[in-house]
Every structure is written in C-alpha cells, then in structure tokens.
Coordinates of C-alpha atoms in Angstrom, one line a residue:
Chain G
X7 CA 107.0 97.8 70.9
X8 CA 106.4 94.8 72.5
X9 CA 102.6 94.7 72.5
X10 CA 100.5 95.7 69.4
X11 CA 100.0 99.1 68.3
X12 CA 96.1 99.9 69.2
X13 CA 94.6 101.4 65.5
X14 CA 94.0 104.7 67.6
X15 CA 97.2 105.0 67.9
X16 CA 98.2 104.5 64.8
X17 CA 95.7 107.5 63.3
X18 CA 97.4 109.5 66.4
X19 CA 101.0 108.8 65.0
X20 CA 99.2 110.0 61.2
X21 CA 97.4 113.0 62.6
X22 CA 101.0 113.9 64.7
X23 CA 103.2 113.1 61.2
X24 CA 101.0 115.6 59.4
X25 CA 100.9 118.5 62.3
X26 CA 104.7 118.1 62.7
X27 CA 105.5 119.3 58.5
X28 CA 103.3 122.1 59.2
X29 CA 104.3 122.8 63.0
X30 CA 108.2 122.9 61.4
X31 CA 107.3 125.6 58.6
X32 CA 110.9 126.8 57.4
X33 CA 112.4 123.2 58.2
X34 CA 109.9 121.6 55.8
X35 CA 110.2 123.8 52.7
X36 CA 114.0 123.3 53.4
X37 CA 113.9 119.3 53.3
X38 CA 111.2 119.0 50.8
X39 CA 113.7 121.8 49.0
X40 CA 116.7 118.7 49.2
X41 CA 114.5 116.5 48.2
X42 CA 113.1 118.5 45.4
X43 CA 116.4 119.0 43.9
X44 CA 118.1 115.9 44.0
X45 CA 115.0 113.8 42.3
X46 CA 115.3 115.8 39.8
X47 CA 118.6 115.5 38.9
X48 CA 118.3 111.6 39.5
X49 CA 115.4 111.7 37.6
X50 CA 116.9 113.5 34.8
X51 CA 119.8 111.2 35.2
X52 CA 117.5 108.1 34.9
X53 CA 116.0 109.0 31.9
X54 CA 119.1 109.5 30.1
X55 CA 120.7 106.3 31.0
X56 CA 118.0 104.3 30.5
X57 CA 117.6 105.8 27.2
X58 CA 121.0 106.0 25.9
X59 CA 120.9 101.9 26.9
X60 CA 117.9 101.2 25.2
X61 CA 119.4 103.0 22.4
X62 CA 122.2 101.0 22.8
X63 CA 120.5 97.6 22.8
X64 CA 118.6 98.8 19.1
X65 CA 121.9 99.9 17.6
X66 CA 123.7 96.7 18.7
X67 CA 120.4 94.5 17.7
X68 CA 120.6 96.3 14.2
X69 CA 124.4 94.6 14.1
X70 CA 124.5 92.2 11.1
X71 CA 126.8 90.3 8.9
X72 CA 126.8 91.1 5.4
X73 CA 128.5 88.0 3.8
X74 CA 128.6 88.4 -0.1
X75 CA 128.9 85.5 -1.9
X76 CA 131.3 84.5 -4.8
X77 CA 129.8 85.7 -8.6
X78 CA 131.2 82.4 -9.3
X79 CA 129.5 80.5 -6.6
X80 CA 125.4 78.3 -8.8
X81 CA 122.7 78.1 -6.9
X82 CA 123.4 74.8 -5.0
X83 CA 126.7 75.9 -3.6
X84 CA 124.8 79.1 -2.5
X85 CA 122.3 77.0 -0.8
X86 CA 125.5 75.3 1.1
X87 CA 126.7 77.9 2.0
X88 CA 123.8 79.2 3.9
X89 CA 123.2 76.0 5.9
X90 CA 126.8 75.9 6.8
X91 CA 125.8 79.8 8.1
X92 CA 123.0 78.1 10.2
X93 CA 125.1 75.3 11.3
X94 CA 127.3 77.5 13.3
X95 CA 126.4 78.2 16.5
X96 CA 124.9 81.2 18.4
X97 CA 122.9 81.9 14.8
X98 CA 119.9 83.8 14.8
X99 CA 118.5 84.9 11.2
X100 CA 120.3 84.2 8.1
X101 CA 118.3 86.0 5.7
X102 CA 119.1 85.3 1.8
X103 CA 119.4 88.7 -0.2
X104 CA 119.6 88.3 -4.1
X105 CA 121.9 90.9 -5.8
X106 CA 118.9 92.5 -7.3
X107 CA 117.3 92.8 -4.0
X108 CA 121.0 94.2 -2.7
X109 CA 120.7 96.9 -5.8
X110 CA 116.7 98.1 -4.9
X111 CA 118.4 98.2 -0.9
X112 CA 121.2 100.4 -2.2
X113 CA 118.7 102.3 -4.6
X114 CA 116.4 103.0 -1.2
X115 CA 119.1 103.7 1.4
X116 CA 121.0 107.1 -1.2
X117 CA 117.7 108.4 -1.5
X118 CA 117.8 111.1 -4.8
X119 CA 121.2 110.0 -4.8
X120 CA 120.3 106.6 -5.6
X121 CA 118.8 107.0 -8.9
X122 CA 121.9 107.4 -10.6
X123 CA 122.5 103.9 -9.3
X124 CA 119.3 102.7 -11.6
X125 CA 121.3 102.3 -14.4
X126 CA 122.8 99.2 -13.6
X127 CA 119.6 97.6 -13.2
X128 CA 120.1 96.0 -17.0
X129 CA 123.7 94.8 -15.4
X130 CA 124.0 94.3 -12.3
X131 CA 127.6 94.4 -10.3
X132 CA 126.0 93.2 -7.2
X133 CA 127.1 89.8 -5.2
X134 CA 124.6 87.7 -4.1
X135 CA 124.4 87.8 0.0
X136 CA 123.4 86.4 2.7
X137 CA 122.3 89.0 6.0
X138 CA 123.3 87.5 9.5
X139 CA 122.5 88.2 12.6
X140 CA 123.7 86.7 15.9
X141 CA 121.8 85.8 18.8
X142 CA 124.1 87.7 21.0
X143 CA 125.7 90.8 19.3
X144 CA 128.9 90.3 21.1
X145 CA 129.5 86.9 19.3
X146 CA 129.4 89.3 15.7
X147 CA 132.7 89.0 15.1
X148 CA 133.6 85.4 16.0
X149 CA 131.2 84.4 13.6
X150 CA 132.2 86.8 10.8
X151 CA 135.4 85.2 11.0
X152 CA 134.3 81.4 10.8
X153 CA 132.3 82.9 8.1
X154 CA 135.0 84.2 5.9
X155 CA 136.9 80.9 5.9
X156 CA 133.9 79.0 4.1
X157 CA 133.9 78.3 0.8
X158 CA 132.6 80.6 -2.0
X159 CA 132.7 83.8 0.6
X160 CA 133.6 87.0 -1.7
X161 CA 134.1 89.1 1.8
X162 CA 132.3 89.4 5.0
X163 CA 131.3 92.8 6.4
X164 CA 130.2 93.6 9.6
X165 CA 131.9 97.2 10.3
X166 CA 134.7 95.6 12.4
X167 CA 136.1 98.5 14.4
X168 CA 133.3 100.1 14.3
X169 CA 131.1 97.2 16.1
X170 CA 133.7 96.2 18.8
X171 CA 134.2 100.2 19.6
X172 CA 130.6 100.5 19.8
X173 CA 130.1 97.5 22.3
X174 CA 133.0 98.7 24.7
X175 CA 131.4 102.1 24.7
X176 CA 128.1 101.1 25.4
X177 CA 129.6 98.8 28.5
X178 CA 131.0 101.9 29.7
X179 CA 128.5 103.9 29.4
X180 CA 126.0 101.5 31.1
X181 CA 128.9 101.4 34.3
X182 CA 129.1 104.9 34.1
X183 CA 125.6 106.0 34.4
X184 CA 124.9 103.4 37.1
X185 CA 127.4 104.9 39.3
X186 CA 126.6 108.3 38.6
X187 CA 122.9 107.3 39.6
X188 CA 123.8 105.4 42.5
X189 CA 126.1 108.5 43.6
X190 CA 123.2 110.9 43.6
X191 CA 121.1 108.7 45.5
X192 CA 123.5 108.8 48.5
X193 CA 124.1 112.7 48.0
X194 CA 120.9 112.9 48.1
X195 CA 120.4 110.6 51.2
X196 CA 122.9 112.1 52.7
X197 CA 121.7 115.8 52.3
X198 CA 118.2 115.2 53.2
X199 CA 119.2 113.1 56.3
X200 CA 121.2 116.1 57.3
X201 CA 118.5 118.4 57.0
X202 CA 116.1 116.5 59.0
X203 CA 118.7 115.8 61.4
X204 CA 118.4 119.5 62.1
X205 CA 114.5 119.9 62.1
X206 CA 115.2 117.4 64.8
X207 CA 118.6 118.8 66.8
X208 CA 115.6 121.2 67.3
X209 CA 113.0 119.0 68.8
X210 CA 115.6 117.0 71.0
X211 CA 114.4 118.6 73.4
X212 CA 111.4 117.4 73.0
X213 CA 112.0 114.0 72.2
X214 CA 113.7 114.2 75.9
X215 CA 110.2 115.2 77.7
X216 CA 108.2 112.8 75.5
X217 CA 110.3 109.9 77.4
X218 CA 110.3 111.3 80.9
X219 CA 106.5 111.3 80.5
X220 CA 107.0 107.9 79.4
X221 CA 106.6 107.7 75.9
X222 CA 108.4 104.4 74.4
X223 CA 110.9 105.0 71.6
X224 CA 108.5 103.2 68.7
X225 CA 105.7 106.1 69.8
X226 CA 108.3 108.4 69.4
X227 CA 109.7 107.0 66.6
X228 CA 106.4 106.7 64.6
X229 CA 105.4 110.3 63.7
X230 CA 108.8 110.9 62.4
X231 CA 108.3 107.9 59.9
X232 CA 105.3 109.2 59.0
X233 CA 106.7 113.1 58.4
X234 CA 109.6 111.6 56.4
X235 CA 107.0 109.9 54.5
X236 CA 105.6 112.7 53.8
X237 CA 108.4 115.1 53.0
X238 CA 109.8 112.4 50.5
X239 CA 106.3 112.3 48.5
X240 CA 106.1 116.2 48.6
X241 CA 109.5 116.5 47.7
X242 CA 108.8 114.4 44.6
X243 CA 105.7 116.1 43.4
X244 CA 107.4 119.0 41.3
X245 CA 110.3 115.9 40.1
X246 CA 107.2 113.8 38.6
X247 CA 105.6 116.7 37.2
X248 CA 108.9 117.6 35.5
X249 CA 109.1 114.1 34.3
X250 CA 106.0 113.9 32.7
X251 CA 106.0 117.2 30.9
X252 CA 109.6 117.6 29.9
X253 CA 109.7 113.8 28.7
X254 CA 105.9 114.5 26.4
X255 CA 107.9 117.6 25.1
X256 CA 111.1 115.3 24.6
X257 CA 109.3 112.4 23.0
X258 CA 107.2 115.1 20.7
X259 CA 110.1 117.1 19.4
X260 CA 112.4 114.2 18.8
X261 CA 110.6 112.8 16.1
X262 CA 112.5 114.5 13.5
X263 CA 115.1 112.3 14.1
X264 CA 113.1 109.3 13.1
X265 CA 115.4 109.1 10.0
X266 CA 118.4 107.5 12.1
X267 CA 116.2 104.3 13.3
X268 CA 118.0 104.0 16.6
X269 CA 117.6 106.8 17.6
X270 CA 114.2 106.2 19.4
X271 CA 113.0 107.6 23.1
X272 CA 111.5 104.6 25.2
X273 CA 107.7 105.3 24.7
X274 CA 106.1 108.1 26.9
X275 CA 103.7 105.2 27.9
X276 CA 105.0 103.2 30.1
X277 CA 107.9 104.7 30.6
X278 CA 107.4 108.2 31.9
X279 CA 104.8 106.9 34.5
X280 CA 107.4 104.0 35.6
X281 CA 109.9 106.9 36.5
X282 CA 107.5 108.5 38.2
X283 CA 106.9 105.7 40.1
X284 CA 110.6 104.8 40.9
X285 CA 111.0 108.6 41.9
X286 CA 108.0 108.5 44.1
X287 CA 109.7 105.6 45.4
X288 CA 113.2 106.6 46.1
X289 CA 111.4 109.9 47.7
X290 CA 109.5 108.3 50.1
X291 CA 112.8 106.0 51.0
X292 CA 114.9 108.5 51.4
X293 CA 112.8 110.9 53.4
X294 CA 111.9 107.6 56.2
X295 CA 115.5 106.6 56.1
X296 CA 116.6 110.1 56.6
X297 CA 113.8 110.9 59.4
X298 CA 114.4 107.8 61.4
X299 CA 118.1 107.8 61.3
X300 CA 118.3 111.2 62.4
X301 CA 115.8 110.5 65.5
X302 CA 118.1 107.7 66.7
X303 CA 120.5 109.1 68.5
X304 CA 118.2 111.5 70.5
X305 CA 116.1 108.5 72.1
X306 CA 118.6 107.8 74.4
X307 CA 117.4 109.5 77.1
Chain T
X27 CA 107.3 101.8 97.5
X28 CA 110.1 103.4 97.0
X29 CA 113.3 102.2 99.0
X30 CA 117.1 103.7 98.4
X31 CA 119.9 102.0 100.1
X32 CA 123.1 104.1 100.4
X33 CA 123.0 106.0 97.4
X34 CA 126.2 107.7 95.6
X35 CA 125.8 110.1 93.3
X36 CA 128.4 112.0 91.5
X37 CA 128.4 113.7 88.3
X38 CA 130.4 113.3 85.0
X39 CA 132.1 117.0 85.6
X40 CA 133.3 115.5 89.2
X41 CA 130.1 117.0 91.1
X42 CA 128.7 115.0 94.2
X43 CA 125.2 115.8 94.6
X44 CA 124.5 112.8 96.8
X45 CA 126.9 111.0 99.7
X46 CA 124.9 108.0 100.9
X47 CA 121.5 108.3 101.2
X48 CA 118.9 105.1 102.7
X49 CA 115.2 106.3 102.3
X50 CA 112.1 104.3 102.8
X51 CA 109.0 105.9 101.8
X52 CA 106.0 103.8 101.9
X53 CA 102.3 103.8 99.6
X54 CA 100.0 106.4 100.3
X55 CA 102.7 108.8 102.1
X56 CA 103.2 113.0 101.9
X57 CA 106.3 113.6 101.8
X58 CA 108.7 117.1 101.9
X59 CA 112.2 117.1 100.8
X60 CA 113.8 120.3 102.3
X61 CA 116.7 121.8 101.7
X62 CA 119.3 124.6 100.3
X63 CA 120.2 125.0 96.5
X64 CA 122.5 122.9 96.0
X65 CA 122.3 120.0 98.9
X66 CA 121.3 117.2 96.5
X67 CA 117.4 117.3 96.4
X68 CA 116.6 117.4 92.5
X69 CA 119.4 114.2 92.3
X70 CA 117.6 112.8 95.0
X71 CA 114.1 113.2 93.0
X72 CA 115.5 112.9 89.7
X73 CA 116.8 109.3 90.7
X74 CA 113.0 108.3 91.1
X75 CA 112.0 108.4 87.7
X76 CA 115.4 107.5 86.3
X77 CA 116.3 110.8 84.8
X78 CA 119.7 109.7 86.5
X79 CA 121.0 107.0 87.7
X80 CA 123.0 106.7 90.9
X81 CA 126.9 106.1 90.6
X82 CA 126.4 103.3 93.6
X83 CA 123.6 102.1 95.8
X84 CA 120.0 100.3 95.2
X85 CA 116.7 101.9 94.4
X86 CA 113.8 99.8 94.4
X87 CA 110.6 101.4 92.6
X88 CA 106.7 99.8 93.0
X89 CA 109.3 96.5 93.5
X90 CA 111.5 96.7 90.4
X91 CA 114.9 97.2 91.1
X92 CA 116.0 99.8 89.3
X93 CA 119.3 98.8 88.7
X94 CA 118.2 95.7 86.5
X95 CA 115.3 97.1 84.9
X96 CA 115.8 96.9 80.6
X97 CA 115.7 100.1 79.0
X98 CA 112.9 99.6 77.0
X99 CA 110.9 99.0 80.6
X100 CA 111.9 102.4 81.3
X101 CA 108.7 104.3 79.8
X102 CA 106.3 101.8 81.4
X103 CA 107.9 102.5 85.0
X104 CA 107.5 106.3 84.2
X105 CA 103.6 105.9 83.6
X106 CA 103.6 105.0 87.3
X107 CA 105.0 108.3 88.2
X108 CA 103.7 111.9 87.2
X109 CA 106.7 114.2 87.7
X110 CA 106.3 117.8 87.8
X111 CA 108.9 119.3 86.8
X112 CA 110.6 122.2 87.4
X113 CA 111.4 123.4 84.3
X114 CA 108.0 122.0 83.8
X115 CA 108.9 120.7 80.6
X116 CA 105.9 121.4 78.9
X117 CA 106.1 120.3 74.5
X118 CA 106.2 123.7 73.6
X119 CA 104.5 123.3 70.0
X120 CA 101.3 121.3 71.5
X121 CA 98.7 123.1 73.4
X122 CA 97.4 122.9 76.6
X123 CA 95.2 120.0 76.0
X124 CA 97.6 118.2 73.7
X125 CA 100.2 118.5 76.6
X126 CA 98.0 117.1 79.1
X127 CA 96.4 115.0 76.7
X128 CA 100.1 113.1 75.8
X129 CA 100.3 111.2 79.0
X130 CA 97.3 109.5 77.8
X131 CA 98.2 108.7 74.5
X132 CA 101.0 107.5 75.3
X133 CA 99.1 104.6 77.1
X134 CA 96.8 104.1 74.4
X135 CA 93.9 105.5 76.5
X136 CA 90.7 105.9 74.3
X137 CA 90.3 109.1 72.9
X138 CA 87.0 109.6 74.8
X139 CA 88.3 109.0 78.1
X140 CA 90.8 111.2 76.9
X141 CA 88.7 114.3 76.7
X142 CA 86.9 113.7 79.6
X143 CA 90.1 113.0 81.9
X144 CA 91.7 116.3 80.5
X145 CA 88.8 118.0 81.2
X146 CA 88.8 116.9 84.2
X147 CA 92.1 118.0 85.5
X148 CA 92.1 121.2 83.7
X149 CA 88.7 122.2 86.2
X150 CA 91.4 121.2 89.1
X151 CA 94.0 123.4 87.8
X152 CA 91.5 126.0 86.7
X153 CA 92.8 126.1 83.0
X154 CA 90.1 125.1 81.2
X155 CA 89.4 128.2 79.4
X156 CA 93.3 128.2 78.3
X157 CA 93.3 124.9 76.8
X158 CA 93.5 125.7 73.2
X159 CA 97.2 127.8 74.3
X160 CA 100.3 127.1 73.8
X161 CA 102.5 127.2 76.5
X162 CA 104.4 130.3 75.6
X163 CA 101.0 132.1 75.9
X164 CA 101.1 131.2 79.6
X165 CA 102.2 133.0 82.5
X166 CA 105.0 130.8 84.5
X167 CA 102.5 129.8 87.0
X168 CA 99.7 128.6 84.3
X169 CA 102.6 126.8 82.8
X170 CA 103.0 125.1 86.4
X171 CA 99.7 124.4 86.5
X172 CA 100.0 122.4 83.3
X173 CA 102.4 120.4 84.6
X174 CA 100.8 119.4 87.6
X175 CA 97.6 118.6 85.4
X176 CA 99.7 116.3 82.9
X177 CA 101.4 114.8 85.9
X178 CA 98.4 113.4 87.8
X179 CA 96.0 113.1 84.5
X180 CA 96.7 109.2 84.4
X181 CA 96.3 108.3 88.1
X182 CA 100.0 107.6 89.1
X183 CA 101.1 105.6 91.9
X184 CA 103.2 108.2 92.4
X185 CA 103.7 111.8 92.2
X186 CA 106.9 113.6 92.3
X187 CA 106.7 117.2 92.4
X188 CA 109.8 120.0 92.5
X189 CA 108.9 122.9 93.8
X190 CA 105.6 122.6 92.3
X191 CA 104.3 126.1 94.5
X192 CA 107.5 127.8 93.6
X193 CA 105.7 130.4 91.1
X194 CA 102.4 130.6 91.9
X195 CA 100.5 132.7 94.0
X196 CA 99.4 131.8 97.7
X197 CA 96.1 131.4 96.6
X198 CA 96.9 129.2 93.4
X199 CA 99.2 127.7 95.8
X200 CA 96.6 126.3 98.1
X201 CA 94.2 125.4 95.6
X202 CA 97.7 122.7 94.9
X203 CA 98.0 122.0 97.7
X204 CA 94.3 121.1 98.0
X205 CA 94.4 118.8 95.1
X206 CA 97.9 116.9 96.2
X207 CA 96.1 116.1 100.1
X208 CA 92.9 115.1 98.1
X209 CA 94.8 112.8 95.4
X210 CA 97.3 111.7 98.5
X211 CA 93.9 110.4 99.7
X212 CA 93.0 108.0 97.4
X213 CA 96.5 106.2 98.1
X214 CA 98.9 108.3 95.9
X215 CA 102.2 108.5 97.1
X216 CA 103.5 112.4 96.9
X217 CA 106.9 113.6 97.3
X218 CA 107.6 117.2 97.7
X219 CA 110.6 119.1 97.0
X220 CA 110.5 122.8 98.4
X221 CA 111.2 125.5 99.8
X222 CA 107.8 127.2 101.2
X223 CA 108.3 127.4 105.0
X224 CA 104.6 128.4 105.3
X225 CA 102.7 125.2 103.4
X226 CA 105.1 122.8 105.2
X227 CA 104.5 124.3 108.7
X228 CA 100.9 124.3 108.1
X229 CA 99.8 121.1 106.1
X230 CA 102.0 118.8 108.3
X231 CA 103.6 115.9 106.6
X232 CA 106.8 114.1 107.2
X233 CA 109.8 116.0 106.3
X234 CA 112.9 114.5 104.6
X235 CA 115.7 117.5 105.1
X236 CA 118.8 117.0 102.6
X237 CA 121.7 119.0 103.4
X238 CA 125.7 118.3 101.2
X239 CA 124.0 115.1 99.6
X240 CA 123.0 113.3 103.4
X241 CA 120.1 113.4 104.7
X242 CA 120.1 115.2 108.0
X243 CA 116.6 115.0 109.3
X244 CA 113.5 112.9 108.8
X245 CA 110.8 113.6 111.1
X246 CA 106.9 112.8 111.0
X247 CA 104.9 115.9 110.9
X248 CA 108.0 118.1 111.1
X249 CA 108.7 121.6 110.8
X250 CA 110.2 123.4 108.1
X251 CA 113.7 123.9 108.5
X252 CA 117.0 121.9 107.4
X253 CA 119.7 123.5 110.5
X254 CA 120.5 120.5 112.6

C-alpha cells in the first residue's frame, strides 16, 4: 500500500476477517481443528521440558562436595584447610559441618531407621567435614580433585559417576526436547498452512474478481491476516484451558512426592499463565503466517 | 482514451485470438464491438482492463502505457474502468449490496456515500428490493444486473461491457440500454461487445466489427452486421 490505510478501512478489513471464519463454516472448524491439536501437543511438550529442566537445574544446584577431614587433623589445621577450600577458584559455599552435626544429619536423613544410629552419640565415628558447593555444577569434579590432594583430606565425595552421568543426561535432554518442540512447531505450521491453503484454493476465484474490480493486494491481503488471527486464537482456546486445568491437577497431586526435594513442578503461578501466553502466541503466529502465505500465490492475477 | 497500435495476441495453448489490431476510441464515445464467437472480441475487451496482455503491440489507457505500467498500478487503473463481465463475476458469498458495495471500499469511499451510491444504482438496475441476496438467489439476468450496477457504481471513465443484454429480457434490456446512453452523457466512454442486431440497429453508435482477430469494419452510426 502505498498511501495510508483510511481507519474505515481498517474496521472494514476486521468486520470482513470475522464474516470470512463464519462464511467458511466446515473450513474453520477444520483449521481451528489443526490448530487445536498441535498446541496441545506443543503445549504438553513445553511443560514437560521446561519442567524436567528446571528439575534439572535443582538436582545439579543440590550437587556438593563432601570433603571429610582427617580424625588426626586440630582445629587450626582444620581452619587451613577450609581457607585453602575458598582459595580455589569457582567456590561458592564451603560450609563447616562438625561430626556431631554429620551424626544428627545421618540420624535425620534414615528416618526410624536412624535411631539405631543414636547409639553412637556417646562415641562418635564421624569425620569432621566440610560441605562444598561450586558456583558452576560442571566445575564439581575439578574441584573435588584439587581437593583431595590437600593436606589432612580423609576422602572427598561428590558421587563421581553419578554427577557427570547426570550432567551429560540433562544436556541431552535439554537438546532433545528443544528439537522435539521446535519440530512440532513446523508440523504444526506446516499443517495449518495447508489447511488454509485450501479454505483459499477455494476463494481463488474470488481473490481473482476482487483484483479485476480493482482491489490492491494489501486490501486483499488484510482480511486474511485478520482470519488467521483469529483461527490461531480460537484454535488455542481449548490448548490454554487444558493447560491451566491439567497443570492445577498436576501441581495438586504431585505433592506427595515432596519427599524427593527435586522433584518440584515450576509453580502453577506464573508458570501456567506464561504458557498460556506463549501458546496464545505461537497460535496467533502460526495461523497469520499460515493465512498469508497461502494467499500469496493467488494475487497474481 | 484508449489507443491500440497493431496488437498480437496469441495464447499460451498456441490460440490467436488477435492478428493486428489499431483502434482509436476517443472520451465520451459509444462504442459496439461485433462479431462471431470466436473472432477475438473478449481478447480485444479483456486487453483493456489488463485481464491479458497482448503478445505484441501498444495500448495506451487514460494516457498510461500499458506496457510500462508497475503491477501494483494495476488496481488503480482498474478503478477507472467498470467491466461487466460476462461471467459477471459476482463474489458469490457477499450479497447484493456487499457486491456493489466493494467497488467502493476498495477506494476507501466513506461508508455513507457508500449507502447512498448503492442505493442509488440498485433504483437504476431495479434491484433494490434484492439487495440483502446472494447471488445464487438471482435469476441470470438479476445477476447481470448486478454487474452492471457494480460496474458503474464509482463513476468510471470507462465502461466496458460484454454482452451486457445477453440474458435479459427486451424490456430489462432497454431499461440498460437507457442507463449506458444516459451515463455515456455525462462523458463516460462505453464499449459494447454484442450480439443483439436489434439494439445496435436502433440506438446508432459506431460499430467496431471483429472478424479472425482483424478488425473488418469500423463505421459511425453503423448497422449491425460483421459480412464484408
């Protein structure tokens, strides 16, 4: 368009949008249908990843370094021994844990179990220890090792194979996810262009006498915006609605597993309405991309 | 107004509608083409409005040479020219009103002047208790009638017509004929394909006859008839 679009004719392109989902009946349910679908499955998609990374990020932020201290080792040398910790680099808490305090820990974590433990309370077998973390969980093991050559270190435990297993899965899992997301995206680009593409096969015809008359291609162009508008926020009406029931039902019936700490859902609030609103989003793209590339090659006329 | 300068014209499938045709047809002129099925006169109107273009030759429209114009100027020479089509080409999910209405919207026209200039045309075409129908609720000749009313709703410079009597009734057809010799008064340029031997012989006009893609005859205030 190469002089501005009057407001009247903006509200005319609005009022045609709207008439045109309900002029195409059938066609409508069918792309809204597509739509309908695939959000769902992306949706459903979303949550998981985004879940499974956040879980992720707790487990690998719950990574520390247990380093247990010679019996041998007085107080001064223990002392030493955590400022050499703190020296090193990439350091983020190093939290000092006396053997007592390592005994009520053990006590706590067996649970009934864990009484039978109480009789070593006169005599403690426990090490001294100190509990590190690292900034970055990924330097864990780098620093377990510069750990264990220091002086008056009994052992250093950090769940070794465990930790770097862990870290490579959750990279994988992160990759994974992402491309699974971004391949239902296009499927569902792709599907939904294609059924607009045959709402408007239908109305080439159309499009054709709308340019003899002497329509220009952005007043052609403009209700079908609008209408893929449209179908994209219908289409991700039922999507949201799933979202924010099924993810209120997952948040409340997950809570028994509260005993495993990492296990935690991202909080209903904000996070069910944010992927509602990235839904909504995607919708809306997907139904304008679909609707206007499909008009494209029909306004050559 | 509008000038053609040997004109070619041959299909894609190999088909040659039109062998050299030079026209001059000046503002405010009433014009017949006439001629068998076949001999080139829808290529020869369609060329107008640039539903096709010509394989060789000039055509120079309201003084833009066809030829050069950009595509995107395309839509704004068609709102210079009501066509009324044969098909009539008619949207066939918009009424009446919203049909005739179009051409208007098209120019951003307000939506007052809208209704009133609809109105308007659908007491000239006598449709203006069908204006809430849809096309396929018409008969073919109400359907014509809709074309001619979207075609000279915006005032054209122009107005090309194919066979625009071809299915009404002679009574209908006069009542047309009526409004084209009253809008061909205020200066409109009208150009007439058809094939009714009894309107040309009695509203006399200059007659373009078309016969195998040449023009054979042009003749002020001729007779019907295209046998040289």
């Amino acid at each position: 368009m190469n002089t501005a679009m009057k407001f009247r004719t903006l509200t005319r392109h609005l009022r045609e949008g709207c008439k045109n989902i309900i002029r195409n009946g059938w066609m409508t349910i069918a792309s809204v249908g597509a739509v309908t679908t695939t959000l769902i499955l992306v949706a459903a998609f979303l949550a998981l990843v985004l879940n499974l990374n956040q879980m992720a990020n707790n487990i690998e932020n719950d990574v520390e370094i247990k380093v247990l201290i010679d019996q041998t080792a007085d107080e001064e040398q223990i002392t030493d021994l955590g400022d050499n910790i703190k020296a090193l680099s990439g350091i983020d808490t190093v939290q000092f844990s006396s053997k007592d305090d390592e005994l009520v820990g053990l006590i706590e974590s067996m649970g009934e179990e864990g009484e039978a433990w109480q009789l070593y309370e006169q005599d403690n077998p426990l090490s001294h220890a100190y509990a590190v973390k690292a900034q970055n969980p990924a330097d864990t093991e780098r620093i377990a090792k510069d750990i264990l050559g220091m002086d008056n270190v009994q052992d250093v435990n950090y769940g070794r194979d465990y930790v770097e297993g862990l870290f490579q899965f959750n990279d994988y899992a992160r990759t994974i996810g992402l491309a699974i997301i971004i391949g239902l995206v296009f499927t569902a680009i792709f599907l939904i262009s294609n059924t607009i593409k045959i709402t408007i096969m239908a109305r080439s015809r159309e499009i054709g006498i709308q340019k003899l008359v002497g329509a220009t291609n952005g007043f052609i162009r403009w209700p079908f915006f609008i209408e893929g508008m449209l179908l994209g926020i219908l289409g991700s009406l039922i999507p949201i609605g799933a979202i924010l029931g099924g993810y209120y039902y997952l948040v409340n019936n997950l809570g028994v597993l509260d005993n495993y700490s990492f296990v935690t859902l991202l909080p209903y609030n904000p996070f069910a309405w944010q992927l509602s609103l990235i839904i909504l989003a995607i919708g809306v793209l997907i139904g304008i991309w679909g609707s206007v590339m499909s008009v494209r090659k029909f306004l050559k006329v | 107004m509008i000038l053609m300068k040997d004109i070619y014209k041959t299909y894609a499938n190999g088909v040659t509608a039109l062998n050299g045709i030079s026209v001059d047809i000046k503002q405010g002129e009433f014009v017949y083409i006439v001629g068998p099925s076949g001999a080139g006169k829808s290529t020869f109107i369609k060329l107008m409005y640039r539903e096709v273009k010509p394989t060789q030759g000039t055509i120079i429209i309201n003084e833009i040479d066809m030829s050069e114009i950009k595509e995107r100027k395309v839509p704004y020479l068609r709102r210079d020219i009501g066509v009324i089509f044969q098909d009539f080409k008619l949207l066939p999910k918009l009424s009446v009103y919203e049909n005739i209405a179009f051409a208007l919207e098209v120019i951003e026209e307000s939506p007052r002047n809208i209704r009133k200039r609809v109105m308007d045309v659908l007491e000239i075409v006598g449709l203006k208790n069908k204006a809430r129908f849809i096309p396929d609720e018409l008969s073919g000749g109400e359907q014509q009638r809709v074309s001619i009313a979207r075609a000279i709703v915006n005032h054209p410079k122009i107005v090309i017509a194919d066979e625009p009597t071809g299915n009404l009734d002679p009574d209908t057809s006069w009542g047309i004929m009526k409004t084209f010799e009253e809008i061909n008064a205020r200066g409109t340029t009208i150009i007439m394909a058809t094939h009714s031997k009894e309107i040309v012989n009695t509203i006399k006009k200059r007659v373009i006859a078309i016969e195998d893609g040449l023009i054979v005859r042009d003749q002020n205030r001729g007779e019907y008839g295209y046998e040289i």
